[in-house]
PDB file of C-alpha atoms in Angstrom:
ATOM      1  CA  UNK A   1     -53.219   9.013  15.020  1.00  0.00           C
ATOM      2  CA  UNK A   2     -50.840   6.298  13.703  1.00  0.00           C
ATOM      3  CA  UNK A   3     -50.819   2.882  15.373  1.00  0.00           C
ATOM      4  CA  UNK A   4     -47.637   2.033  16.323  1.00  0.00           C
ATOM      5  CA  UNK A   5     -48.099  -1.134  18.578  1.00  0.00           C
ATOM      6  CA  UNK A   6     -51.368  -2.802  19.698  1.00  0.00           C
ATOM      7  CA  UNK A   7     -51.611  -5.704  21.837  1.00  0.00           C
ATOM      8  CA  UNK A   8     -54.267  -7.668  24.204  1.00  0.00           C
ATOM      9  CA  UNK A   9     -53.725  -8.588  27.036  1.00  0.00           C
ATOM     10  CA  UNK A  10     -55.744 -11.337  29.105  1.00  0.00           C
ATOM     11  CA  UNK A  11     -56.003 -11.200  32.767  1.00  0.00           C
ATOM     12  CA  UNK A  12     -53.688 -12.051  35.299  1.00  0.00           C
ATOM     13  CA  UNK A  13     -50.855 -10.609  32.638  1.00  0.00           C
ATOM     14  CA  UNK A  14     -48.837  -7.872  31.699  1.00  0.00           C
ATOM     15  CA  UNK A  15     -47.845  -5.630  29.212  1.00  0.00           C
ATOM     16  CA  UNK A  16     -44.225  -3.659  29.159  1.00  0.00           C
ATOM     17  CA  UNK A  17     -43.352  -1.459  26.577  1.00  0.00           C
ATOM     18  CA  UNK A  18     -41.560   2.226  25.173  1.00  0.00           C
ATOM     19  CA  UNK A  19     -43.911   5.234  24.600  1.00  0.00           C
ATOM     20  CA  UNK A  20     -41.719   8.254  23.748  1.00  0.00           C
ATOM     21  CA  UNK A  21     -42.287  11.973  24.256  1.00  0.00           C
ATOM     22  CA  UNK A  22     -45.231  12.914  22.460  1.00  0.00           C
ATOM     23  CA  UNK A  23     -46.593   9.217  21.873  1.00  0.00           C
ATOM     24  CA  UNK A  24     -49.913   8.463  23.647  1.00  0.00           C
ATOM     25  CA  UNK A  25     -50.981   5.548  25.455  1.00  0.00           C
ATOM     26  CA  UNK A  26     -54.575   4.106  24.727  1.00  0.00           C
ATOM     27  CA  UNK A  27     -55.672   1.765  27.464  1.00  0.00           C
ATOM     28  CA  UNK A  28     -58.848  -0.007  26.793  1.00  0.00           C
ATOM     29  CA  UNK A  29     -60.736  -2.158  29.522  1.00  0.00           C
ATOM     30  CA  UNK A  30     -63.397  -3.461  31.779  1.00  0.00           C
ATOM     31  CA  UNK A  31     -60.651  -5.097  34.509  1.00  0.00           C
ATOM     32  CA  UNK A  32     -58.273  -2.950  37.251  1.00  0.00           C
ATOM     33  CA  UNK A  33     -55.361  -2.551  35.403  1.00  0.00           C
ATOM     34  CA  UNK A  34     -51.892  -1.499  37.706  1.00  0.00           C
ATOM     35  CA  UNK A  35     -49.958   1.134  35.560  1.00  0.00           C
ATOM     36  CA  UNK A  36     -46.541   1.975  36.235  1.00  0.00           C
ATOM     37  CA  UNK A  37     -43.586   4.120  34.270  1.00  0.00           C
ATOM     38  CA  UNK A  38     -40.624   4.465  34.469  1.00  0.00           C
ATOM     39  CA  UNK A  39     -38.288   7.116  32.444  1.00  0.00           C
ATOM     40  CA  UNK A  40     -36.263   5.259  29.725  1.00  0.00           C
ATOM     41  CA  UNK A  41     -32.666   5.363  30.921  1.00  0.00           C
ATOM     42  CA  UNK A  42     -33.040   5.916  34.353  1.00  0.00           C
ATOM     43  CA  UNK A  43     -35.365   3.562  35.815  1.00  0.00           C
ATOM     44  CA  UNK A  44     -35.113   5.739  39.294  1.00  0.00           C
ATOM     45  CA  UNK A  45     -37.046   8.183  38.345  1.00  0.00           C
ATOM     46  CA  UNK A  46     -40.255   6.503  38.701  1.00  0.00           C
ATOM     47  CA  UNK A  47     -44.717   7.177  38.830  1.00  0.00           C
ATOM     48  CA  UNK A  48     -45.345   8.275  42.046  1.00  0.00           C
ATOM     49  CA  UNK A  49     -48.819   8.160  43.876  1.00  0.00           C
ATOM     50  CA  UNK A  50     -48.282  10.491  46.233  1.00  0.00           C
ATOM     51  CA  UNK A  51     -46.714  13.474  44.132  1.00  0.00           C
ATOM     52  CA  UNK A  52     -49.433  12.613  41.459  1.00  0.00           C
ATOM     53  CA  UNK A  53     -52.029  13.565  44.458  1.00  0.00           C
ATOM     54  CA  UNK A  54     -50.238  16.289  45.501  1.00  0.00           C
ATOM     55  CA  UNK A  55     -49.391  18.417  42.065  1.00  0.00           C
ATOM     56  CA  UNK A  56     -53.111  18.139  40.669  1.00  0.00           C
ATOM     57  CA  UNK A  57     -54.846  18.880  44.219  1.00  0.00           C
ATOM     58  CA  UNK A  58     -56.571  15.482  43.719  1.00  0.00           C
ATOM     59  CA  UNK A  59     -56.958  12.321  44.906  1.00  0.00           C
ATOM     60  CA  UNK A  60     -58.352  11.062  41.385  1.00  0.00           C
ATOM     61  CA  UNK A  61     -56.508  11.483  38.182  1.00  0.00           C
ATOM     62  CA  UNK A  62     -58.753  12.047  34.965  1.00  0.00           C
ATOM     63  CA  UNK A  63     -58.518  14.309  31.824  1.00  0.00           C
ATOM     64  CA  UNK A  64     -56.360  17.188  32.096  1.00  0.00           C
ATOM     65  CA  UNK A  65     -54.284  15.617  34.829  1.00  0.00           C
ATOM     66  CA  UNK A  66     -50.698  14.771  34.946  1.00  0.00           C
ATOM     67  CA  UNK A  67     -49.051  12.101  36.413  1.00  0.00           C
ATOM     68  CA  UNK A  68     -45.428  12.738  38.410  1.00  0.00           C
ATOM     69  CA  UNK A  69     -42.404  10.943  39.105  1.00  0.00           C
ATOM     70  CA  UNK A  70     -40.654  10.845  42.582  1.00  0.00           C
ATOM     71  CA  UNK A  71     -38.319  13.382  41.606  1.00  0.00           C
ATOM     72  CA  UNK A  72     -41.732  15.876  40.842  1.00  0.00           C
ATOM     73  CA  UNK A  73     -40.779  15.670  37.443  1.00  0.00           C
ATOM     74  CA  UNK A  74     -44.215  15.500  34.815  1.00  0.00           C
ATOM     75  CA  UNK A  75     -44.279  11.680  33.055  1.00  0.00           C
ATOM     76  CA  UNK A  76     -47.674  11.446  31.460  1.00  0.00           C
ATOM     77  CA  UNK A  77     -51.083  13.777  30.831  1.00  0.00           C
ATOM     78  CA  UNK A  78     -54.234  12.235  31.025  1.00  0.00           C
ATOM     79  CA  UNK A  79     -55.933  13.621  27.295  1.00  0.00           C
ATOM     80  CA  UNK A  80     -59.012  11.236  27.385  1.00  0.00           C
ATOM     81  CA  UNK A  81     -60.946   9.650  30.285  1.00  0.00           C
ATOM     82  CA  UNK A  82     -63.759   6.804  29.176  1.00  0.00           C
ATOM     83  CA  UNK A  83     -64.043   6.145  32.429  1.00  0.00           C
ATOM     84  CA  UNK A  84     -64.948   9.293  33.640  1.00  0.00           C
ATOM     85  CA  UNK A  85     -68.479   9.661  34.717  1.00  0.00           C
ATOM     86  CA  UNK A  86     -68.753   6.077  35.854  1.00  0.00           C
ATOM     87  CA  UNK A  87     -66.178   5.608  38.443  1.00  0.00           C
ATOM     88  CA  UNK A  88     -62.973   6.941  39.496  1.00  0.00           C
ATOM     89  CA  UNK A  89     -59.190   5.570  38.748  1.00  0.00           C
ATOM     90  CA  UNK A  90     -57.065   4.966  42.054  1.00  0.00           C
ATOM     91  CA  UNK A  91     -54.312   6.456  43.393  1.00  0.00           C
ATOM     92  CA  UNK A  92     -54.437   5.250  46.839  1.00  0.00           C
ATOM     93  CA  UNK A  93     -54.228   0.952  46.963  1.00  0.00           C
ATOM     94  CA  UNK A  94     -51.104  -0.857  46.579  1.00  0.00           C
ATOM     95  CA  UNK A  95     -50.590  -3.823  43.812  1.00  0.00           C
ATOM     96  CA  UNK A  96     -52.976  -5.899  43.236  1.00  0.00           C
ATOM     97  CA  UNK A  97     -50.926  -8.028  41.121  1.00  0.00           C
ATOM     98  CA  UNK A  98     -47.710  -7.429  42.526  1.00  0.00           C
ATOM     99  CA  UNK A  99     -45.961 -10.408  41.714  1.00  0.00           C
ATOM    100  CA  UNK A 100     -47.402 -10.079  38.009  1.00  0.00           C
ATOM    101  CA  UNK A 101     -46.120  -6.714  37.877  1.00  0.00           C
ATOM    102  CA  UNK A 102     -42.786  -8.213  39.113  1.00  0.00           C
ATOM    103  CA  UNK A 103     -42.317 -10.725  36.434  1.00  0.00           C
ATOM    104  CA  UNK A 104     -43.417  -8.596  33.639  1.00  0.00           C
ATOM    105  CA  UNK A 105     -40.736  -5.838  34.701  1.00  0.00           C
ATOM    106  CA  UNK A 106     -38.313  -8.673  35.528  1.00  0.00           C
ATOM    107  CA  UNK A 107     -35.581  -7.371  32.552  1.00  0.00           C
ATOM    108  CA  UNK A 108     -35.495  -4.404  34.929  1.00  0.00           C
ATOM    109  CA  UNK A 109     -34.866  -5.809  38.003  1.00  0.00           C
ATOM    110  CA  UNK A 110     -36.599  -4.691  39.983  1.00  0.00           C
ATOM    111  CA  UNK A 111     -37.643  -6.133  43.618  1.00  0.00           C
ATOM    112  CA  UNK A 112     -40.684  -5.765  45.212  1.00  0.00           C
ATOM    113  CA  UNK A 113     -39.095  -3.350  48.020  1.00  0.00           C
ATOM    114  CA  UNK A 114     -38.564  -1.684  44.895  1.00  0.00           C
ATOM    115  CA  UNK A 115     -41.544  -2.142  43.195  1.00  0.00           C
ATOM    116  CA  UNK A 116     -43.446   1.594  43.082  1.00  0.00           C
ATOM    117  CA  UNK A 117     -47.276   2.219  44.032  1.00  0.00           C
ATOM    118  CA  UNK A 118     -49.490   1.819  40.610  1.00  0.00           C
ATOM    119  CA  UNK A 119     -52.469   3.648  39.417  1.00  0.00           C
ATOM    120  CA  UNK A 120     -55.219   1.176  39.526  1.00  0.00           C
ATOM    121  CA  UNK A 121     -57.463   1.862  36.112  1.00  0.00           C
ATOM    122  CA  UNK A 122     -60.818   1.560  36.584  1.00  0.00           C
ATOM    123  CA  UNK A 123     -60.707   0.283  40.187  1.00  0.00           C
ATOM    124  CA  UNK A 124     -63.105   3.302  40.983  1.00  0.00           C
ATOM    125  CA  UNK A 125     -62.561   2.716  45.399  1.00  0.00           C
ATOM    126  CA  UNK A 126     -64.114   5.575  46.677  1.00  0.00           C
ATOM    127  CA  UNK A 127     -62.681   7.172  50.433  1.00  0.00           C
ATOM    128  CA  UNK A 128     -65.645   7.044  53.369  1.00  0.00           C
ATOM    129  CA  UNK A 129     -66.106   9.940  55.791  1.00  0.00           C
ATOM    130  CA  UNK A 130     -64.234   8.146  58.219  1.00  0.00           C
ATOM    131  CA  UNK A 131     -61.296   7.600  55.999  1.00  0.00           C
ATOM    132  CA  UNK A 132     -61.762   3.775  54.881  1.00  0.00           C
ATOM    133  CA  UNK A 133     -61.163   2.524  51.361  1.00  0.00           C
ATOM    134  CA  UNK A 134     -63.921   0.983  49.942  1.00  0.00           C
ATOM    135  CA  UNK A 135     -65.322  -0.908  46.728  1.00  0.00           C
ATOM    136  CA  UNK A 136     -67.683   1.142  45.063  1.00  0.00           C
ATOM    137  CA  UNK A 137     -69.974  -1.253  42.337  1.00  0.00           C
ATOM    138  CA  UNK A 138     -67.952  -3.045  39.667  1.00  0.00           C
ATOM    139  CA  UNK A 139     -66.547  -1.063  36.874  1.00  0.00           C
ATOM    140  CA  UNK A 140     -67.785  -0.295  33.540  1.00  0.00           C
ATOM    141  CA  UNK A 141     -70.336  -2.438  31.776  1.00  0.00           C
ATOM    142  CA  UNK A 142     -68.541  -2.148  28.540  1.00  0.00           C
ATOM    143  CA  UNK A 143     -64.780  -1.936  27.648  1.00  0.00           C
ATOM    144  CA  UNK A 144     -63.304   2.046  28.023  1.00  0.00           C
ATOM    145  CA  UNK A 145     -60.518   4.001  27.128  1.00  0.00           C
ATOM    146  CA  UNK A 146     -58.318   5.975  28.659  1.00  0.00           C
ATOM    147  CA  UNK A 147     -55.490   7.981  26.626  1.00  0.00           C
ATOM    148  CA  UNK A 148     -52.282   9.219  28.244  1.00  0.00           C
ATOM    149  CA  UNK A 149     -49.839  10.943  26.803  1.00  0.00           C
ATOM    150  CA  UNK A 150     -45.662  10.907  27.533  1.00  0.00           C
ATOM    151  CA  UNK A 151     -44.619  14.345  28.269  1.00  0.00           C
ATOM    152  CA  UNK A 152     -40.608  12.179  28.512  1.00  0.00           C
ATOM    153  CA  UNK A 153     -39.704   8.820  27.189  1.00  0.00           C
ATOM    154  CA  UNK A 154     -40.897   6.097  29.311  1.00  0.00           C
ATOM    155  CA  UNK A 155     -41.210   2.509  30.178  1.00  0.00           C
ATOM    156  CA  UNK A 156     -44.599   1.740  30.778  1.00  0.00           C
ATOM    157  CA  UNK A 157     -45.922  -1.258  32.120  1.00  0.00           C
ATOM    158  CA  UNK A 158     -49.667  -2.765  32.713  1.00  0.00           C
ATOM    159  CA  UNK A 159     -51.171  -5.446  34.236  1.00  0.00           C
ATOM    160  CA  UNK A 160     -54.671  -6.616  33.627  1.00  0.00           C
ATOM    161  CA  UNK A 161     -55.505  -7.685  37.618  1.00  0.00           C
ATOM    162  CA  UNK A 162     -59.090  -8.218  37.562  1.00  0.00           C
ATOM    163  CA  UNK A 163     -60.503  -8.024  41.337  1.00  0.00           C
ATOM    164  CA  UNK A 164     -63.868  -8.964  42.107  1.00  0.00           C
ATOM    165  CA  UNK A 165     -65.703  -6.866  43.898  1.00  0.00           C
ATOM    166  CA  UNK A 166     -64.418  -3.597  42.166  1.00  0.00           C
ATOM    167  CA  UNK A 167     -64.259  -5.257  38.070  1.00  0.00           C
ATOM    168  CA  UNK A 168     -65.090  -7.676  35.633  1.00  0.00           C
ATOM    169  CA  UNK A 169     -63.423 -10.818  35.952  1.00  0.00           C
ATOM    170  CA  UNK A 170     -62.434 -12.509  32.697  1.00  0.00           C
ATOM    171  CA  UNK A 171     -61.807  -9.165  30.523  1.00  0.00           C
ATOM    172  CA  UNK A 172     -59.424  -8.360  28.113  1.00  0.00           C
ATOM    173  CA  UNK A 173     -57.677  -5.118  27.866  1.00  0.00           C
ATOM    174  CA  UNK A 174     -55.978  -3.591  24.641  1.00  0.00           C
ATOM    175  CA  UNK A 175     -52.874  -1.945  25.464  1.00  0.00           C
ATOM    176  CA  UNK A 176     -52.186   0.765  22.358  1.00  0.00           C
ATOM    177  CA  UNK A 177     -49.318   3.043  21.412  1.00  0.00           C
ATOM    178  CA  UNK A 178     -50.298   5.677  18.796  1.00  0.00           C
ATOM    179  CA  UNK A 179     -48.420   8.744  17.344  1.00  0.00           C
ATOM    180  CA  UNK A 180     -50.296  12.280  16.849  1.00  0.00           C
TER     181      UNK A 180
END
């Protein structure tokens, strides 16, 4: 695959960029990272948690999954999962950067009653018996990749919101666009 854009991002900030239909997005890490999309052109059709959940049957996207938009449209397929095997991305929390993710989508304007649910990367929470969201040991040891690929054109954004008890604090990510 062709690199088309490659950029690091340091924690505690954001990354927003275009991946069009057929692009993938490479997201390399050790930290939570929040992911959102958007389609390009109509920033109301959005990621949604909850129809993500829903359409795969699952409460934690990996490889082969797709992610949905409010209007149960399909944005993105997961194609690669690093990740997979140690701990499990998120579907359920709410921002843990949400003012980050604010100011990085800020051309948008977007509010935060506006502001969607993200997938939290590598935030691998696990659900207890009696329903309770909780921490499961930090993420992985070494940076990982996950690859997702834009089944529309999209707005993507990602921010690098390192939390302590679920990551490690003080890691980079690399935020990649590549064409098959």
């Amino acid at each position: 695959m062709d690199v088309i854009s490659k950029e690091i991002v340091s924690p505690q900030k954001g990354w927003t960029g275009n991946v069009e239909k057929g692009q993938v997005l490479r997201i390399t890490g050790r930290s939570v990272i929040d992911f959102n999309a958007f389609k390009s052109g109509d920033i109301g059709e959005y990621f949604d948690t909850a129809r993500t959940r829903i359409y795969n049957l699952n409460m934690y996207p990996t490889k082969g999954h797709r992610l949905f938009s409010k209007q149960n449209n399909p944005m993105m397929r997961f194609i690669e999962d690093g990740f997979s095997g140690i701990g499990l991305h998120d579907l359920q929390s709410g921002h843990g950067c949400a003012e980050g993710m604010l100011s990085i989508l800020s051309n948008l304007n977007i509010t935060f009653l506006d502001l969607p649910d993200p997938m939290g990367l590598f935030r691998n929470l696990a659900i207890t018996q009696d329903g309770r969201i909780r921490p499961k040991p930090k993420g992985p040891p070494k940076p990982v990749s996950v690859e997702l690929e834009a089944e529309i054109n999209l707005i993507c954004a990602v921010m690098n919101c390192p939390a302590s008890e679920t990551s490690a604090s003080g890691a980079d990510a690399v935020i990649t666009v590549l064409q098959p």
